PDB file of C-alpha atoms in Angstrom:
ATOM      1  CA  UNK A 127     101.624 131.824 111.024  1.00 82.00           C
ATOM      2  CA  UNK A 128     104.162 129.246 112.948  1.00 92.00           C
ATOM      3  CA  UNK A 129     105.059 126.020 110.942  1.00 93.00           C
ATOM      4  CA  UNK A 130     103.513 124.516 114.323  1.00 94.00           C
ATOM      5  CA  UNK A 131     100.257 126.488 113.663  1.00 94.00           C
ATOM      6  CA  UNK A 132     100.141 125.569 110.670  1.00 96.00           C
ATOM      7  CA  UNK A 133     100.342 121.502 111.220  1.00 96.00           C
ATOM      8  CA  UNK A 134      97.842 122.430 114.104  1.00 94.00           C
ATOM      9  CA  UNK A 135      95.124 123.606 111.434  1.00 96.00           C
ATOM     10  CA  UNK A 136      96.503 120.674 109.077  1.00 97.00           C
ATOM     11  CA  UNK A 137      95.630 118.046 111.338  1.00 95.00           C
ATOM     12  CA  UNK A 138      92.257 119.853 112.369  1.00 93.00           C
ATOM     13  CA  UNK A 139      91.350 119.631 108.708  1.00 96.00           C
ATOM     14  CA  UNK A 140      92.653 115.649 108.222  1.00 96.00           C
ATOM     15  CA  UNK A 141      90.648 115.216 111.899  1.00 92.00           C
ATOM     16  CA  UNK A 142      87.285 116.315 109.952  1.00 92.00           C
ATOM     17  CA  UNK A 143      88.163 114.857 106.836  1.00 93.00           C
ATOM     18  CA  UNK A 144      88.714 111.309 108.833  1.00 90.00           C
ATOM     19  CA  UNK A 145      89.618 109.341 105.773  1.00 91.00           C
ATOM     20  CA  UNK A 146      90.652 106.463 108.329  1.00 86.00           C
ATOM     21  CA  UNK A 147      86.696 106.120 109.269  1.00 81.00           C
ATOM     22  CA  UNK A 148      85.713 106.245 105.317  1.00 82.00           C
ATOM     23  CA  UNK A 149      88.358 103.144 104.942  1.00 82.00           C
ATOM     24  CA  UNK A 150      85.287 101.271 107.173  1.00 72.00           C
ATOM     25  CA  UNK A 151      83.310 100.950 104.148  1.00 74.00           C
ATOM     26  CA  UNK A 152      85.510 100.738 101.455  1.00 73.00           C
ATOM     27  CA  UNK A 153      88.020  98.189 103.281  1.00 67.00           C
ATOM     28  CA  UNK A 154      85.998  94.978 103.033  1.00 66.00           C
ATOM     29  CA  UNK A 155      85.801  95.503  99.503  1.00 73.00           C
ATOM     30  CA  UNK A 156      89.605  96.011  99.349  1.00 70.00           C
ATOM     31  CA  UNK A 157      89.426  91.942 100.648  1.00 69.00           C
ATOM     32  CA  UNK A 158      87.951  90.699  97.989  1.00 75.00           C
ATOM     33  CA  UNK A 159      88.601  93.175  94.948  1.00 80.00           C
ATOM     34  CA  UNK A 160      92.117  95.276  95.640  1.00 77.00           C
ATOM     35  CA  UNK A 161      92.481  96.084  92.048  1.00 82.00           C
ATOM     36  CA  UNK A 162      89.344  97.820  91.891  1.00 85.00           C
ATOM     37  CA  UNK A 163      89.229  99.273  95.079  1.00 84.00           C
ATOM     38  CA  UNK A 164      92.873 100.924  94.148  1.00 86.00           C
ATOM     39  CA  UNK A 165      90.948 102.316  90.815  1.00 88.00           C
ATOM     40  CA  UNK A 166      88.247 103.984  92.947  1.00 88.00           C
ATOM     41  CA  UNK A 167      90.685 105.118  95.666  1.00 90.00           C
ATOM     42  CA  UNK A 168      92.737 107.134  93.179  1.00 92.00           C
ATOM     43  CA  UNK A 169      89.496 108.712  91.567  1.00 92.00           C
ATOM     44  CA  UNK A 170      88.432 109.544  95.119  1.00 92.00           C
ATOM     45  CA  UNK A 171      92.102 111.168  95.916  1.00 94.00           C
ATOM     46  CA  UNK A 172      91.757 113.086  93.012  1.00 95.00           C
ATOM     47  CA  UNK A 173      88.485 114.568  93.452  1.00 95.00           C
ATOM     48  CA  UNK A 174      89.215 115.417  97.660  1.00 96.00           C
ATOM     49  CA  UNK A 175      92.372 117.737  96.133  1.00 97.00           C
ATOM     50  CA  UNK A 176      90.488 119.373  93.712  1.00 97.00           C
ATOM     51  CA  UNK A 177      86.919 120.244  96.028  1.00 96.00           C
ATOM     52  CA  UNK A 178      89.725 120.966  98.620  1.00 97.00           C
ATOM     53  CA  UNK A 179      90.973 123.587  96.491  1.00 97.00           C
ATOM     54  CA  UNK A 180      87.991 125.175  95.400  1.00 96.00           C
ATOM     55  CA  UNK A 181      86.724 125.914  99.001  1.00 95.00           C
ATOM     56  CA  UNK A 182      89.900 127.227 100.110  1.00 96.00           C
ATOM     57  CA  UNK A 183      90.275 129.932  97.455  1.00 96.00           C
ATOM     58  CA  UNK A 184      86.958 130.860  97.737  1.00 92.00           C
ATOM     59  CA  UNK A 185      86.074 131.081 100.875  1.00 87.00           C
ATOM     60  CA  UNK A 186      85.647 134.660 101.610  1.00 85.00           C
ATOM     61  CA  UNK A 187      84.294 134.991  98.677  1.00 89.00           C
ATOM     62  CA  UNK A 188      81.843 132.792  99.825  1.00 89.00           C
ATOM     63  CA  UNK A 189      80.952 134.614 103.057  1.00 90.00           C
ATOM     64  CA  UNK A 190      81.202 138.061 100.968  1.00 89.00           C
ATOM     65  CA  UNK A 191      78.553 137.132  98.070  1.00 92.00           C
ATOM     66  CA  UNK A 192      75.927 135.631 100.601  1.00 92.00           C
ATOM     67  CA  UNK A 193      76.570 138.292 103.074  1.00 92.00           C
ATOM     68  CA  UNK A 194      77.271 136.332 106.369  1.00 90.00           C
ATOM     69  CA  UNK A 195      79.143 137.621 108.496  1.00 92.00           C
ATOM     70  CA  UNK A 196      82.771 135.034 109.753  1.00 91.00           C
ATOM     71  CA  UNK A 197      81.146 134.408 113.417  1.00 93.00           C
ATOM     72  CA  UNK A 198      77.980 133.606 112.652  1.00 93.00           C
ATOM     73  CA  UNK A 199      79.523 131.588 109.655  1.00 93.00           C
ATOM     74  CA  UNK A 200      81.124 130.075 112.777  1.00 93.00           C
ATOM     75  CA  UNK A 201      78.901 129.245 114.923  1.00 95.00           C
ATOM     76  CA  UNK A 202      76.351 127.681 112.051  1.00 93.00           C
ATOM     77  CA  UNK A 203      79.002 125.999 110.896  1.00 90.00           C
ATOM     78  CA  UNK A 204      80.470 124.701 114.525  1.00 92.00           C
ATOM     79  CA  UNK A 205      76.859 123.082 114.654  1.00 94.00           C
ATOM     80  CA  UNK A 206      76.607 121.217 111.573  1.00 90.00           C
ATOM     81  CA  UNK A 207      80.274 119.640 112.396  1.00 89.00           C
ATOM     82  CA  UNK A 208      78.899 119.140 115.868  1.00 92.00           C
ATOM     83  CA  UNK A 209      75.662 117.254 115.303  1.00 89.00           C
ATOM     84  CA  UNK A 210      77.936 115.201 112.270  1.00 84.00           C
ATOM     85  CA  UNK A 211      80.439 114.113 114.861  1.00 85.00           C
ATOM     86  CA  UNK A 212      77.978 113.092 117.593  1.00 87.00           C
ATOM     87  CA  UNK A 213      76.159 110.922 114.955  1.00 83.00           C
ATOM     88  CA  UNK A 214      79.394 109.158 113.833  1.00 78.00           C
ATOM     89  CA  UNK A 215      80.337 108.539 117.242  1.00 79.00           C
ATOM     90  CA  UNK A 216      76.495 106.852 117.362  1.00 78.00           C
ATOM     91  CA  UNK A 217      76.393 105.023 113.993  1.00 70.00           C
ATOM     92  CA  UNK A 218      80.035 105.221 112.714  1.00 60.00           C
ATOM     93  CA  UNK A 219      79.054 107.160 109.965  1.00 57.00           C
ATOM     94  CA  UNK A 220      76.886 110.239 109.155  1.00 51.00           C
ATOM     95  CA  UNK A 221      75.195 108.557 106.142  1.00 51.00           C
ATOM     96  CA  UNK A 222      73.624 104.883 105.134  1.00 48.00           C
ATOM     97  CA  UNK A 223      75.561 102.505 104.173  1.00 49.00           C
ATOM     98  CA  UNK A 224      76.442 102.342 100.288  1.00 54.00           C
ATOM     99  CA  UNK A 225      77.403 100.381  97.827  1.00 58.00           C
ATOM    100  CA  UNK A 226      80.914 101.172  96.808  1.00 63.00           C
ATOM    101  CA  UNK A 227      80.876 101.498  92.828  1.00 68.00           C
ATOM    102  CA  UNK A 228      83.533 103.722  90.318  1.00 68.00           C
ATOM    103  CA  UNK A 229      80.647 105.865  90.112  1.00 68.00           C
ATOM    104  CA  UNK A 230      80.157 106.471  93.781  1.00 75.00           C
ATOM    105  CA  UNK A 231      83.795 107.045  94.110  1.00 79.00           C
ATOM    106  CA  UNK A 232      83.249 111.221  93.389  1.00 85.00           C
ATOM    107  CA  UNK A 233      79.542 111.474  95.519  1.00 82.00           C
ATOM    108  CA  UNK A 234      78.985 110.500  97.946  1.00 79.00           C
ATOM    109  CA  UNK A 235      82.748 108.652  98.731  1.00 83.00           C
ATOM    110  CA  UNK A 236      84.777 112.080  97.691  1.00 89.00           C
ATOM    111  CA  UNK A 237      81.876 114.313  98.804  1.00 89.00           C
ATOM    112  CA  UNK A 238      80.226 114.246 101.360  1.00 82.00           C
ATOM    113  CA  UNK A 239      81.920 111.798 102.839  1.00 85.00           C
ATOM    114  CA  UNK A 240      85.277 113.010 103.045  1.00 92.00           C
ATOM    115  CA  UNK A 241      84.642 117.019 101.630  1.00 95.00           C
ATOM    116  CA  UNK A 242      81.667 117.610 103.496  1.00 89.00           C
ATOM    117  CA  UNK A 243      80.265 120.060 105.194  1.00 87.00           C
ATOM    118  CA  UNK A 244      82.285 119.846 107.479  1.00 88.00           C
ATOM    119  CA  UNK A 245      85.433 120.257 105.674  1.00 94.00           C
ATOM    120  CA  UNK A 246      83.625 122.863 103.916  1.00 93.00           C
ATOM    121  CA  UNK A 247      82.835 124.587 107.007  1.00 92.00           C
ATOM    122  CA  UNK A 248      86.710 124.404 108.084  1.00 94.00           C
ATOM    123  CA  UNK A 249      88.068 125.275 104.582  1.00 95.00           C
ATOM    124  CA  UNK A 250      85.237 128.702 105.097  1.00 94.00           C
ATOM    125  CA  UNK A 251      86.482 129.915 107.487  1.00 93.00           C
ATOM    126  CA  UNK A 252      90.165 129.509 107.318  1.00 94.00           C
ATOM    127  CA  UNK A 253      90.163 131.309 103.983  1.00 94.00           C
ATOM    128  CA  UNK A 254      88.632 133.878 105.982  1.00 91.00           C
ATOM    129  CA  UNK A 255      91.217 133.999 108.806  1.00 92.00           C
ATOM    130  CA  UNK A 256      94.477 133.179 107.282  1.00 93.00           C
ATOM    131  CA  UNK A 257      93.791 133.741 103.730  1.00 94.00           C
ATOM    132  CA  UNK A 258      93.186 132.073 100.485  1.00 95.00           C
ATOM    133  CA  UNK A 259      96.795 131.082 100.070  1.00 96.00           C
ATOM    134  CA  UNK A 260      97.212 129.452 102.894  1.00 96.00           C
ATOM    135  CA  UNK A 261      93.686 128.101 103.521  1.00 97.00           C
ATOM    136  CA  UNK A 262      94.911 126.581 100.392  1.00 97.00           C
ATOM    137  CA  UNK A 263      98.544 124.987 101.489  1.00 98.00           C
ATOM    138  CA  UNK A 264      96.219 123.663 104.201  1.00 98.00           C
ATOM    139  CA  UNK A 265      93.886 121.679 101.818  1.00 98.00           C
ATOM    140  CA  UNK A 266      96.838 120.380  99.866  1.00 98.00           C
ATOM    141  CA  UNK A 267      98.333 119.090 102.584  1.00 98.00           C
ATOM    142  CA  UNK A 268      95.515 117.529 104.579  1.00 98.00           C
ATOM    143  CA  UNK A 269      94.680 116.153 101.012  1.00 98.00           C
ATOM    144  CA  UNK A 270      97.946 114.608 100.792  1.00 98.00           C
ATOM    145  CA  UNK A 271      97.737 112.999 104.250  1.00 97.00           C
ATOM    146  CA  UNK A 272      94.167 111.981 103.159  1.00 96.00           C
ATOM    147  CA  UNK A 273      95.382 110.158  99.910  1.00 96.00           C
ATOM    148  CA  UNK A 274      98.839 108.773 102.020  1.00 96.00           C
ATOM    149  CA  UNK A 275      96.215 107.082 104.873  1.00 94.00           C
ATOM    150  CA  UNK A 276      93.579 105.569 101.847  1.00 92.00           C
ATOM    151  CA  UNK A 277      96.107 104.156 100.099  1.00 92.00           C
ATOM    152  CA  UNK A 278      98.116 102.703 102.894  1.00 91.00           C
ATOM    153  CA  UNK A 279      94.551 101.743 104.404  1.00 87.00           C
ATOM    154  CA  UNK A 280      93.098  99.602 101.869  1.00 85.00           C
ATOM    155  CA  UNK A 281      96.486  97.763 102.280  1.00 84.00           C
ATOM    156  CA  UNK A 282      96.106  97.065 106.189  1.00 84.00           C
ATOM    157  CA  UNK A 283      92.733  96.205 106.273  1.00 77.00           C
ATOM    158  CA  UNK A 284      93.048  93.260 104.656  1.00 73.00           C
ATOM    159  CA  UNK A 285      95.230  92.359 107.567  1.00 77.00           C
ATOM    160  CA  UNK A 286      93.202  93.802 110.535  1.00 78.00           C
ATOM    161  CA  UNK A 287      89.743  93.653 108.908  1.00 69.00           C
ATOM    162  CA  UNK A 288      87.328  96.756 109.274  1.00 66.00           C
ATOM    163  CA  UNK A 289      86.119  97.064 113.057  1.00 72.00           C
ATOM    164  CA  UNK A 290      89.627  98.348 114.445  1.00 78.00           C
ATOM    165  CA  UNK A 291      89.036 100.894 111.831  1.00 73.00           C
ATOM    166  CA  UNK A 292      85.726 101.900 112.768  1.00 75.00           C
ATOM    167  CA  UNK A 293      86.762 102.833 116.158  1.00 79.00           C
ATOM    168  CA  UNK A 294      89.952 105.186 115.157  1.00 81.00           C
ATOM    169  CA  UNK A 295      86.780 106.375 112.766  1.00 76.00           C
ATOM    170  CA  UNK A 296      85.060 107.576 116.239  1.00 81.00           C
ATOM    171  CA  UNK A 297      87.857 108.343 117.961  1.00 83.00           C
ATOM    172  CA  UNK A 298      88.519 111.419 115.733  1.00 84.00           C
ATOM    173  CA  UNK A 299      84.849 112.136 115.601  1.00 85.00           C
ATOM    174  CA  UNK A 300      86.186 113.272 119.434  1.00 88.00           C
ATOM    175  CA  UNK A 301      88.353 115.573 117.684  1.00 89.00           C
ATOM    176  CA  UNK A 302      85.681 116.892 115.261  1.00 89.00           C
ATOM    177  CA  UNK A 303      83.684 117.455 117.854  1.00 91.00           C
ATOM    178  CA  UNK A 304      86.740 119.594 119.879  1.00 91.00           C
ATOM    179  CA  UNK A 305      87.247 121.705 116.630  1.00 90.00           C
ATOM    180  CA  UNK A 306      83.484 122.350 116.281  1.00 92.00           C
ATOM    181  CA  UNK A 307      83.182 123.452 120.133  1.00 95.00           C
ATOM    182  CA  UNK A 308      86.085 125.857 119.357  1.00 93.00           C
ATOM    183  CA  UNK A 309      84.244 127.242 116.539  1.00 93.00           C
ATOM    184  CA  UNK A 310      80.704 128.031 118.442  1.00 95.00           C
ATOM    185  CA  UNK A 311      82.534 128.976 121.386  1.00 96.00           C
ATOM    186  CA  UNK A 312      85.128 132.038 119.018  1.00 95.00           C
ATOM    187  CA  UNK A 313      81.926 133.007 117.277  1.00 94.00           C
ATOM    188  CA  UNK A 314      79.917 133.974 120.063  1.00 96.00           C
ATOM    189  CA  UNK A 315      83.036 135.089 121.675  1.00 95.00           C
ATOM    190  CA  UNK A 316      83.332 137.457 119.154  1.00 94.00           C
ATOM    191  CA  UNK A 317      79.766 138.505 118.707  1.00 92.00           C
ATOM    192  CA  UNK A 318      79.461 139.386 122.617  1.00 94.00           C
ATOM    193  CA  UNK A 319      82.583 141.545 121.851  1.00 94.00           C
ATOM    194  CA  UNK A 320      80.954 143.736 119.102  1.00 90.00           C
ATOM    195  CA  UNK A 321      77.590 143.887 120.988  1.00 92.00           C
ATOM    196  CA  UNK A 322      79.415 145.409 124.516  1.00 91.00           C
ATOM    197  CA  UNK A 323      81.365 147.128 122.623  1.00 79.00           C
TER     198      UNK A 323
END
């Protein structure tokens, strides 16, 4: 894998995690309680690193354990990812409003809002296609980008408000939809080739 290809899959994973859209959730509170939000954000970041690493390393094992082919998983995961992106486009998030507390830093902020079905699907596919070490490197790089976005974002939101972040989050959902389409088409194409060979 070339450095450019690696950056490409890191970018895809970052888009699926969509930390910009999640800033709209904690942004309003960051204006009132900046220290409190920074504390919650650090917990979220640690959880994202741990969770994404687990799925990156165990992707192939998960598919083997359940006897699911990679292409079938691509089709199913791509469908779920497409549904998430469409709901995000319409409502801004695929979950309802939540009260941001310390207890909710891991669930639902870290999982499933950042490391959710889409992120898990992408990591399992990456682990199966490129190997667990490459998937782990991708997960760590994307998680670092998420961490930087969240830490800088809670400072920026005080000045620009949450609305621009919601708009950017919805734009990112278009990227997610594109990734989902590619996953579904690849899975279907590989299955058709297998059936006709």
